[in-house]
Coordinates of C-alpha atoms in Angstrom, one line a residue:
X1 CA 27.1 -9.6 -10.5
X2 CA 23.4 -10.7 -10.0
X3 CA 21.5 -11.7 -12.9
X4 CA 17.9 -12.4 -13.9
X5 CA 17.7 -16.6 -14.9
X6 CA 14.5 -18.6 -15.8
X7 CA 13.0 -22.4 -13.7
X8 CA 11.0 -24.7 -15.0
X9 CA 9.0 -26.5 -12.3
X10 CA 6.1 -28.6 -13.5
X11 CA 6.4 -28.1 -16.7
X12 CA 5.9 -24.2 -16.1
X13 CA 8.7 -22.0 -17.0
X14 CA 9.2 -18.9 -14.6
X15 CA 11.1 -15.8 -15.9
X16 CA 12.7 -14.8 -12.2
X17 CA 14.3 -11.1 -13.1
X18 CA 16.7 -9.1 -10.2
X19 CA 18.0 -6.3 -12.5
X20 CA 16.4 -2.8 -13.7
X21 CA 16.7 -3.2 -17.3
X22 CA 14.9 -6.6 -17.5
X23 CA 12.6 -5.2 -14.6
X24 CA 11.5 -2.2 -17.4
X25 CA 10.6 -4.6 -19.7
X26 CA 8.2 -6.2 -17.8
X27 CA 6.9 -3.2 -15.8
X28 CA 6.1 -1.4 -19.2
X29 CA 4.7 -4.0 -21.6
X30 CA 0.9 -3.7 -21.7
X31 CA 0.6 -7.6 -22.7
X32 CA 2.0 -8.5 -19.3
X33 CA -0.6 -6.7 -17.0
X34 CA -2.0 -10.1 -15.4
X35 CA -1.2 -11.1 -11.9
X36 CA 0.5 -14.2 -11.5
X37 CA -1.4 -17.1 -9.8
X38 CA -0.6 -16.3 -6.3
X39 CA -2.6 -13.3 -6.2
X40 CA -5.8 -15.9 -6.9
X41 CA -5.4 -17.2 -2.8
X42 CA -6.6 -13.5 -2.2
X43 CA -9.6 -13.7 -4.6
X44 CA -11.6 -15.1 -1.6
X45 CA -11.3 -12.1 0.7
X46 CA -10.8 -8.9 -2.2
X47 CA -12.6 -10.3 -5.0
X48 CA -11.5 -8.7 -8.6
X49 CA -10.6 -5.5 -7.0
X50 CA -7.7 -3.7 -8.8
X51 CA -4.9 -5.7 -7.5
X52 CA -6.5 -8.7 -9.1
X53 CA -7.7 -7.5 -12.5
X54 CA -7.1 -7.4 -15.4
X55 CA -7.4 -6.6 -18.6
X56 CA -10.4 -4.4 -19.7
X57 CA -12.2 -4.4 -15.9
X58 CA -8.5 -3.6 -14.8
X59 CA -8.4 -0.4 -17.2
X60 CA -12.1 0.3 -16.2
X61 CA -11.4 0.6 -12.6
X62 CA -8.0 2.1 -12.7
X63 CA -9.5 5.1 -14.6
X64 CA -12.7 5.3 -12.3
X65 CA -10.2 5.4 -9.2
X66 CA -7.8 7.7 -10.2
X67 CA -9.4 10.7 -9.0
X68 CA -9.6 9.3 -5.6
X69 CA -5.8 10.2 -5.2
X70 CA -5.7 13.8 -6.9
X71 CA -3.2 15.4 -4.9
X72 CA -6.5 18.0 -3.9
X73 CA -7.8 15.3 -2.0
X74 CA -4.7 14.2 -0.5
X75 CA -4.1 17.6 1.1
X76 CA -8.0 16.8 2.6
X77 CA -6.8 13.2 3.9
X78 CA -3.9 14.8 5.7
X79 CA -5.8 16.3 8.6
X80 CA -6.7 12.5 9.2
X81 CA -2.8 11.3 9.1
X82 CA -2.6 14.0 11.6
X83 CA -5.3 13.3 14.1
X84 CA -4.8 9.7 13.8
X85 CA -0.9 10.3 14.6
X86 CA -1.9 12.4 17.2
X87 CA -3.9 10.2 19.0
X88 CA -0.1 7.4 18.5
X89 CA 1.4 9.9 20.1
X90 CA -0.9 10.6 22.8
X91 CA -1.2 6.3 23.1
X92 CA 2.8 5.6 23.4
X93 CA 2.8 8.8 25.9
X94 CA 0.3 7.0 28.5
X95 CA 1.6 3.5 28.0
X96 CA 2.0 1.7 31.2
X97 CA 3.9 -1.0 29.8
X98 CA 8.0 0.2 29.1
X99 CA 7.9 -2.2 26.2
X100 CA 5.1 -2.1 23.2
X101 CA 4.7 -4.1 20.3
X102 CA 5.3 -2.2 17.1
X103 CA 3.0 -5.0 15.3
X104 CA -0.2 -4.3 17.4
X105 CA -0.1 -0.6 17.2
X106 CA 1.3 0.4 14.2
X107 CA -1.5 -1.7 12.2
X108 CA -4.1 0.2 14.4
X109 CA -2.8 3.5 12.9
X110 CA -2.7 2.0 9.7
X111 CA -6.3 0.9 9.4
X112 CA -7.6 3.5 11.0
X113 CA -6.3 5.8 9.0
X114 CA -7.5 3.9 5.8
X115 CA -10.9 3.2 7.2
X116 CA -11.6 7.0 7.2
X117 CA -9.9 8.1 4.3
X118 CA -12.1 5.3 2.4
X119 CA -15.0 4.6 3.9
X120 CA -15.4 7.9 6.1
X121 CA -16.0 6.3 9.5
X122 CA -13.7 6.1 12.7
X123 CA -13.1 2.9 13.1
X124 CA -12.4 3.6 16.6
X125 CA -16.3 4.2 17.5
X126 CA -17.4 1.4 15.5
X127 CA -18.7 -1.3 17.5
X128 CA -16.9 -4.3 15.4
X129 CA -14.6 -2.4 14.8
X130 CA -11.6 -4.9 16.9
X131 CA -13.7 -8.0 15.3
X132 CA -12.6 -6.1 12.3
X133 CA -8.6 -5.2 12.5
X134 CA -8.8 -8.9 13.5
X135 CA -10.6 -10.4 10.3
X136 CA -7.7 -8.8 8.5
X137 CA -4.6 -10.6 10.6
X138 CA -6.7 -13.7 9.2
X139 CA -6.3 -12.6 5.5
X140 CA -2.6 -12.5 5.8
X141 CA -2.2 -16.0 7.3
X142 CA -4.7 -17.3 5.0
X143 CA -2.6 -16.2 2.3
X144 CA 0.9 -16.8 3.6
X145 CA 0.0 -20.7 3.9
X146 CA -1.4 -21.2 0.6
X147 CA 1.8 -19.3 -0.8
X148 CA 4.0 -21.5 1.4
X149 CA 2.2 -24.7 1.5
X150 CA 2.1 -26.4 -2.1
X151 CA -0.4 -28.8 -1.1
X152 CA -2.8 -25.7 -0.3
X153 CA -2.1 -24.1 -3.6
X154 CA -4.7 -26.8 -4.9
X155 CA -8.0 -25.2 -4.5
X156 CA -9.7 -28.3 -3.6
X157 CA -7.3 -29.1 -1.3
X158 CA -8.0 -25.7 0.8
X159 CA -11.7 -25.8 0.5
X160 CA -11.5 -29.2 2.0
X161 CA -9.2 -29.0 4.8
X162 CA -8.4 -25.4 5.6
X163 CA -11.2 -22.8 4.1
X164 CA -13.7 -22.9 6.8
X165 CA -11.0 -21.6 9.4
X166 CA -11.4 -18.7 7.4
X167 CA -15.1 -18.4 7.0
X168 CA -15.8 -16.4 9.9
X169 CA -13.3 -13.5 9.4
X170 CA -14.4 -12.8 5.5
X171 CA -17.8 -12.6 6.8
X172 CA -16.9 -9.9 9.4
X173 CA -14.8 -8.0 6.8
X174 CA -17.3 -8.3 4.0
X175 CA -20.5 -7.3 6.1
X176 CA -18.6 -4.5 7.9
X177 CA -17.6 -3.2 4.6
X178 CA -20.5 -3.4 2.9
X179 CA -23.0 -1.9 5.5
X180 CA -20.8 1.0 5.8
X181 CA -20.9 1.6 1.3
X182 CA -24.6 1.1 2.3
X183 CA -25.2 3.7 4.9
X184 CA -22.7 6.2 3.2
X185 CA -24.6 5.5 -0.4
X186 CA -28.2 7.3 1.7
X187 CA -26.2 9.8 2.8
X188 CA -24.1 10.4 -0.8
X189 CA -28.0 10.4 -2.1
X190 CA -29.0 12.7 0.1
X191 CA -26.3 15.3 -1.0
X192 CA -26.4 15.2 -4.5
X193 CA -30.2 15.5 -4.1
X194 CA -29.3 19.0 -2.4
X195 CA -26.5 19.9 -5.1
X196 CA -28.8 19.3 -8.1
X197 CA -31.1 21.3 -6.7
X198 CA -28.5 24.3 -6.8
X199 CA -27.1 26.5 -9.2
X200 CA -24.5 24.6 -11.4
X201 CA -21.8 26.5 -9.9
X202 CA -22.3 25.2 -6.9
X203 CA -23.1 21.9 -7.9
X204 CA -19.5 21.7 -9.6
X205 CA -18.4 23.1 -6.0
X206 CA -19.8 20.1 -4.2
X207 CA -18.5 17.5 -6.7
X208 CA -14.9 18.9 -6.2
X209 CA -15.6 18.5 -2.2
X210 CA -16.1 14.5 -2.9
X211 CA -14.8 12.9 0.1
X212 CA -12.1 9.9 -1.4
X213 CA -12.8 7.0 -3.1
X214 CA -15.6 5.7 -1.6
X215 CA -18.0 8.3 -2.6
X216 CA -16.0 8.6 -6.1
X217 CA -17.3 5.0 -6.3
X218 CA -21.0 6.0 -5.4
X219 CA -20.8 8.3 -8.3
X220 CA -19.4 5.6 -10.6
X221 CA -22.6 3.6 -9.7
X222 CA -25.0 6.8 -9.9
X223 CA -23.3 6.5 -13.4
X224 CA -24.2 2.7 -13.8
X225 CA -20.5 2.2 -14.2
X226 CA -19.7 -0.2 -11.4
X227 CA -22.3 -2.0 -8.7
X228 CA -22.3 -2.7 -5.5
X229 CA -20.5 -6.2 -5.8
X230 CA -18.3 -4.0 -7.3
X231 CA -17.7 -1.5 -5.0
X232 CA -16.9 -4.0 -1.9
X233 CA -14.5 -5.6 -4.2
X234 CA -12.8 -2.1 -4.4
X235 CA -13.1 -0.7 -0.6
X236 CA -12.3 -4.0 0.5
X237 CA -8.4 -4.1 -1.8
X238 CA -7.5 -0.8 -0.6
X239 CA -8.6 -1.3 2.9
X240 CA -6.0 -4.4 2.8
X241 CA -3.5 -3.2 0.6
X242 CA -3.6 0.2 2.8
X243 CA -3.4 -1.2 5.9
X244 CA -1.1 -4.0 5.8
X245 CA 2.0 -3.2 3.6
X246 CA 2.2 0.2 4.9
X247 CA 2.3 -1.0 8.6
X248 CA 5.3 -3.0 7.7
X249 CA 7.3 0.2 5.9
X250 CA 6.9 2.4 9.6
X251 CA 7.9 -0.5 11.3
X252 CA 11.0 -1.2 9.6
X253 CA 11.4 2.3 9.5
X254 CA 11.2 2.7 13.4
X255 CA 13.5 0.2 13.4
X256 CA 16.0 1.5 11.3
X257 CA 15.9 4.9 13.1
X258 CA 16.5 3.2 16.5
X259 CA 19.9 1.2 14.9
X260 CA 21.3 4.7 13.1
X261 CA 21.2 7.5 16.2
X262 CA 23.2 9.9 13.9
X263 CA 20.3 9.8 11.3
X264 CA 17.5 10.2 13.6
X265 CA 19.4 13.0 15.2
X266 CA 19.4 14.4 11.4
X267 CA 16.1 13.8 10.9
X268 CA 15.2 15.3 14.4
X269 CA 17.3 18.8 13.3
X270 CA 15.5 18.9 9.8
X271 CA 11.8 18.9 11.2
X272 CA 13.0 21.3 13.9
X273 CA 14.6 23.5 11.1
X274 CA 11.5 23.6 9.0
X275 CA 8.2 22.6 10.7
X276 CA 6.2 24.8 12.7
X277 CA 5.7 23.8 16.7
X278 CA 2.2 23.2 16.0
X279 CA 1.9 19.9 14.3
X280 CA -1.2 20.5 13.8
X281 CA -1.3 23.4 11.1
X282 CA 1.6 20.0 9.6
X283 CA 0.8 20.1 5.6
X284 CA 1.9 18.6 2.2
X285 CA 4.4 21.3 1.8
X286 CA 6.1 20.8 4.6
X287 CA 6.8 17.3 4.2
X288 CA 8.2 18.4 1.1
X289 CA 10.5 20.4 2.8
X290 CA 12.1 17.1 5.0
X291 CA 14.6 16.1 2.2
X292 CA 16.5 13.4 4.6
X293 CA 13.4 12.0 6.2
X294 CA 12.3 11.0 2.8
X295 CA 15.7 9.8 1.7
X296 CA 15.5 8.0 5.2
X297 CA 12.3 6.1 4.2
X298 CA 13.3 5.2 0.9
X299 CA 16.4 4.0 2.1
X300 CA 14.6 1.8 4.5
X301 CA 12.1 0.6 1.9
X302 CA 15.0 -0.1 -0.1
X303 CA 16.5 -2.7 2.3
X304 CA 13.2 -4.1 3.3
X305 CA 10.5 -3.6 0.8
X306 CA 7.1 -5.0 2.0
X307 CA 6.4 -6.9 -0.7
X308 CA 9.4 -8.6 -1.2
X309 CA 8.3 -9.9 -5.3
X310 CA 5.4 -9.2 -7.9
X311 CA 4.1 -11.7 -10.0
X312 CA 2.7 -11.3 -13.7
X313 CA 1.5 -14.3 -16.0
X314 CA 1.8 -14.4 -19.4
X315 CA -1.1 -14.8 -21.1
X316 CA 0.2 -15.3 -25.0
X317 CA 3.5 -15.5 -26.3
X318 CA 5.2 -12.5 -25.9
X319 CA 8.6 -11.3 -27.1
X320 CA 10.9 -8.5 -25.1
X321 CA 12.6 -6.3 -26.0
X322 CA 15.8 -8.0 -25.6
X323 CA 14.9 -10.9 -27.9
X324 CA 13.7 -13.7 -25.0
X325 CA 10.5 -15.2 -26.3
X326 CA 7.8 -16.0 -23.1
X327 CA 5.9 -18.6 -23.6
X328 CA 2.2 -18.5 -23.6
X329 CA 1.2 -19.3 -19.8
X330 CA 4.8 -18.7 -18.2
X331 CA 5.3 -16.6 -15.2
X332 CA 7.5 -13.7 -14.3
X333 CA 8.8 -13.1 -10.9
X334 CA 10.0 -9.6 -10.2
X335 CA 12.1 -9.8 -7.2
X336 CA 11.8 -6.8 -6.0
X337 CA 14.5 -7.4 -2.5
X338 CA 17.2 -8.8 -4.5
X339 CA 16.1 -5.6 -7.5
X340 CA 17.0 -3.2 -4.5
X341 CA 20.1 -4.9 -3.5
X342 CA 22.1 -5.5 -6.7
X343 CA 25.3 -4.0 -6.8
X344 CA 24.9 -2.9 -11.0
X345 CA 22.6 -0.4 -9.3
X346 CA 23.8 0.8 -5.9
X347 CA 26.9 1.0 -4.4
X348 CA 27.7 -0.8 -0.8
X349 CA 24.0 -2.7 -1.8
X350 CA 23.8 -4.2 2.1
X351 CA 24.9 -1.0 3.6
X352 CA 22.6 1.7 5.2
X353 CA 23.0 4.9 3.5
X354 CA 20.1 7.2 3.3
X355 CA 22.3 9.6 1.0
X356 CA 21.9 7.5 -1.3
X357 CA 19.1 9.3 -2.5
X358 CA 19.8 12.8 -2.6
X359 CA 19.6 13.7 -6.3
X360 CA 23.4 14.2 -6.9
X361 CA 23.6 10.4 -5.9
X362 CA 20.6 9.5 -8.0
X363 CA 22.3 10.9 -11.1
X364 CA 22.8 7.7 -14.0
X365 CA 20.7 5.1 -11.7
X366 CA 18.2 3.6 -13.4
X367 CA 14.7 4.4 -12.9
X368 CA 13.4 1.1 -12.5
X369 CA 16.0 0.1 -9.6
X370 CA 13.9 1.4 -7.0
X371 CA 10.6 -0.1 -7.3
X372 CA 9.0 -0.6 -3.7
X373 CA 5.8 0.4 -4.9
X374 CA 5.7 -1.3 -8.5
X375 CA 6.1 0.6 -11.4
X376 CA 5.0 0.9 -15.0
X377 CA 1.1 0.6 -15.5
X378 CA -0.2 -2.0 -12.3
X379 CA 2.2 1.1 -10.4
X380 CA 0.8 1.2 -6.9
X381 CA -2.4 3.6 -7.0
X382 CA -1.8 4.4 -3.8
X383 CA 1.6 5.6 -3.5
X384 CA 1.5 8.7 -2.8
X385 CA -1.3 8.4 -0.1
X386 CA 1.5 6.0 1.9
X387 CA 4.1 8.5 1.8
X388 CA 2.4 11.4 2.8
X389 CA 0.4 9.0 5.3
X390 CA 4.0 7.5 6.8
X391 CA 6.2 11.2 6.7
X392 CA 3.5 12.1 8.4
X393 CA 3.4 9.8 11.6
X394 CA 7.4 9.6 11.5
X395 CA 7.5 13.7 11.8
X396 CA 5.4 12.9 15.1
X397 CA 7.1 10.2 16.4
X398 CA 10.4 11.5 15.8
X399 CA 9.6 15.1 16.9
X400 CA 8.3 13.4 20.5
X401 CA 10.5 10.7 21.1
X402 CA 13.9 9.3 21.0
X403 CA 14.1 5.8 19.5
X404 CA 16.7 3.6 21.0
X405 CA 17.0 0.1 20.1
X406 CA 16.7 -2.8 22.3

């Protein structure tokens, strides 16, 4: 049986946990919100967005941002997950190539989807917009060799022999970013202008009709609660965090349908059994309705979660539950593949079983074994944006084509 076990390298001492109950405690004690070191070789291209944070500009932000995802406005976003799949389909029917790679095009989904939903452009009719998707390919290798290279975990180190391959590609993302907040701030002007002008009632209208998070941001800085600095720190952690780990989910996804025919053909008979013909009347409730297809992606997620461990530091001493004293400035590694795959909490742990998830075979499993989006306070804000976003593009896929593997 797996168990959690403690390193000391450097004099450091790292808490490495792999099982639920050990997993809760960390998850759910509010000392033990800070991100663990590794999250600082991202500082240079996010800034202190939420995924950096901490501590009071962590809770500040967290609030501000919530309303962004009110399942309200995730109905709105959903005509976007359906134009945007739409136009996948329409892409992988007019292919001349019989072989496309799922890592150029499923990214392009991604981020356009995410550039809409939160900045409100197409990224599609932006002129740099390809300069763009490319700055952000550069943000993941920038940050896999720090992670992988010890000598580049030294910040002097990388500012002297690797930072300026990186220059160029921050600048594109940063400026792009923060002359769209710029544009979309005269326009988000322009409209409350014209609401306070009306009768409350319909000023109250047009603050429920807020488009996502950018313009929940503008507010926040009508407000004086957040600048602009601010703001590109928080478009530009969601545009990456958006794009990036939920490309990698569909992908393995895709995958996994092409190795189980039986399942897709399941998943094929569900959508035919509940969704409409018309994809494009496709809403929340009827993705609610495709039981297996979400069992599916779980399942899927389960085996290959796309970000494989979470890090927290802790700051001061800090005692668990379970008696183990942290020292002040230890680390805590949550890994989150070998979580998913321990035996204590599922059955078969390397096998594919989808069913795994239907609620009679949820029954006693702890709530904490599943955790491909985080859990406890630093949860994932975004969560239920991906799901929606990804049940969305698999309905199309699956409805239009048959997945075989190579």
């Amino acid at each position: 049986m797996k168990r959690s076990y403690a390193q000391y390298v450097m004099g450091k001492t790292i808490l490495n946990v792999i099982d639920a109950e050990f997993a809760e405690m960390i998850f759910t004690n509010t000392k033990l919100i800070t991100k663990g070191f590794v999250y600082g070789f991202l500082k240079q291209a996010l800034g202190e967005g939420l995924l950096i944070s901490t501590d009071k500009k962590w809770h500040t932000r967290r609030k501000m941002l919530t309303p962004a995802f009110h399942f309200n406005i995730l109905g709105q976003f959903q005509e976007i997950f359906i134009e945007e799949s739409q136009k996948f389909v329409k892409f992988m029917e007019n292919a001349e190539s019989n072989v496309l790679s799922l890592d150029k095009i499923i990214p392009k989904f991604t981020l356009n989807v995410v550039c809409e939903t939160a900045l409100g452009v197409k990224l599609d009719e932006c002129l740099n917009g390809d300069e763009y998707r490319r700055s952000f390919s550069v943000f993941e290798e920038c940050f896999n060799r720090r992670a992988n290279y010890p000598h580049l975990m030294i910040e002097s180190v990388y500012k002297a022999i690797e930072e300026y391959k990186y220059l160029p590609a921050l600048k594109i993302a940063h400026d792009f970013s923060s002359d769209i907040i710029k544009k979309r701030r005269e326009i988000f002007a322009q409209e409350l202008e014209q609401a306070e002008s009306q009768a409350a009632q319909d000023e109250q209208s047009f603050l429920k009709k807020r488009y996502a998070m950018l313009d929940t941001l503008l507010h926040a800085e009508k407000d004086g609660l957040i600048d602009h600095a601010g703001i590109c720190e928080e478009v530009d952690t969601f545009m990456f965090e958006g794009y990036d780990t939920t490309s990698m989910s569909l992908i393995f996804c895709l995958m996994n349908l092409s190795l189980h025919p039986e399942m897709q053909e399941r998943c094929y008979q569900e959508i035919m059994d509940n969704i409409d013909c018309n994809l494009e009347s496709l809403d929340i409730g009827d993705l609610n309705k495709l039981k297996y297809l979400e069992c599916f992606l779980k399942e899927s997620m389960r085996l290959y979660p796309t970000v494989p461990i979470i890090m927290r530091e802790a700051v001061e001493e800090t005692e668990l539950p379970n008696g183990i004293i942290l020292p002040a400035n230890s680390f805590i590694t949550i890994h989150i593949f070998d979580l998913h795959r321990n035996p204590k909490h599922f059955k078969n742990p390397e096998e594919f079983d989808p069913e795994r998830f239907l609620p009679e075979n949820s029954v006693g499993r702890h709530p904490y074994a599943f955790s491909p989006f985080s859990a406890g306070q630093r949860n994932c804000i975004g969560q239920k944006f991906a799901m929606h976003e990804m049940k969305t593009l698999l309905v199309h896929v699956i409805k239009n084509f048959k997945l075989l593997p190579m």
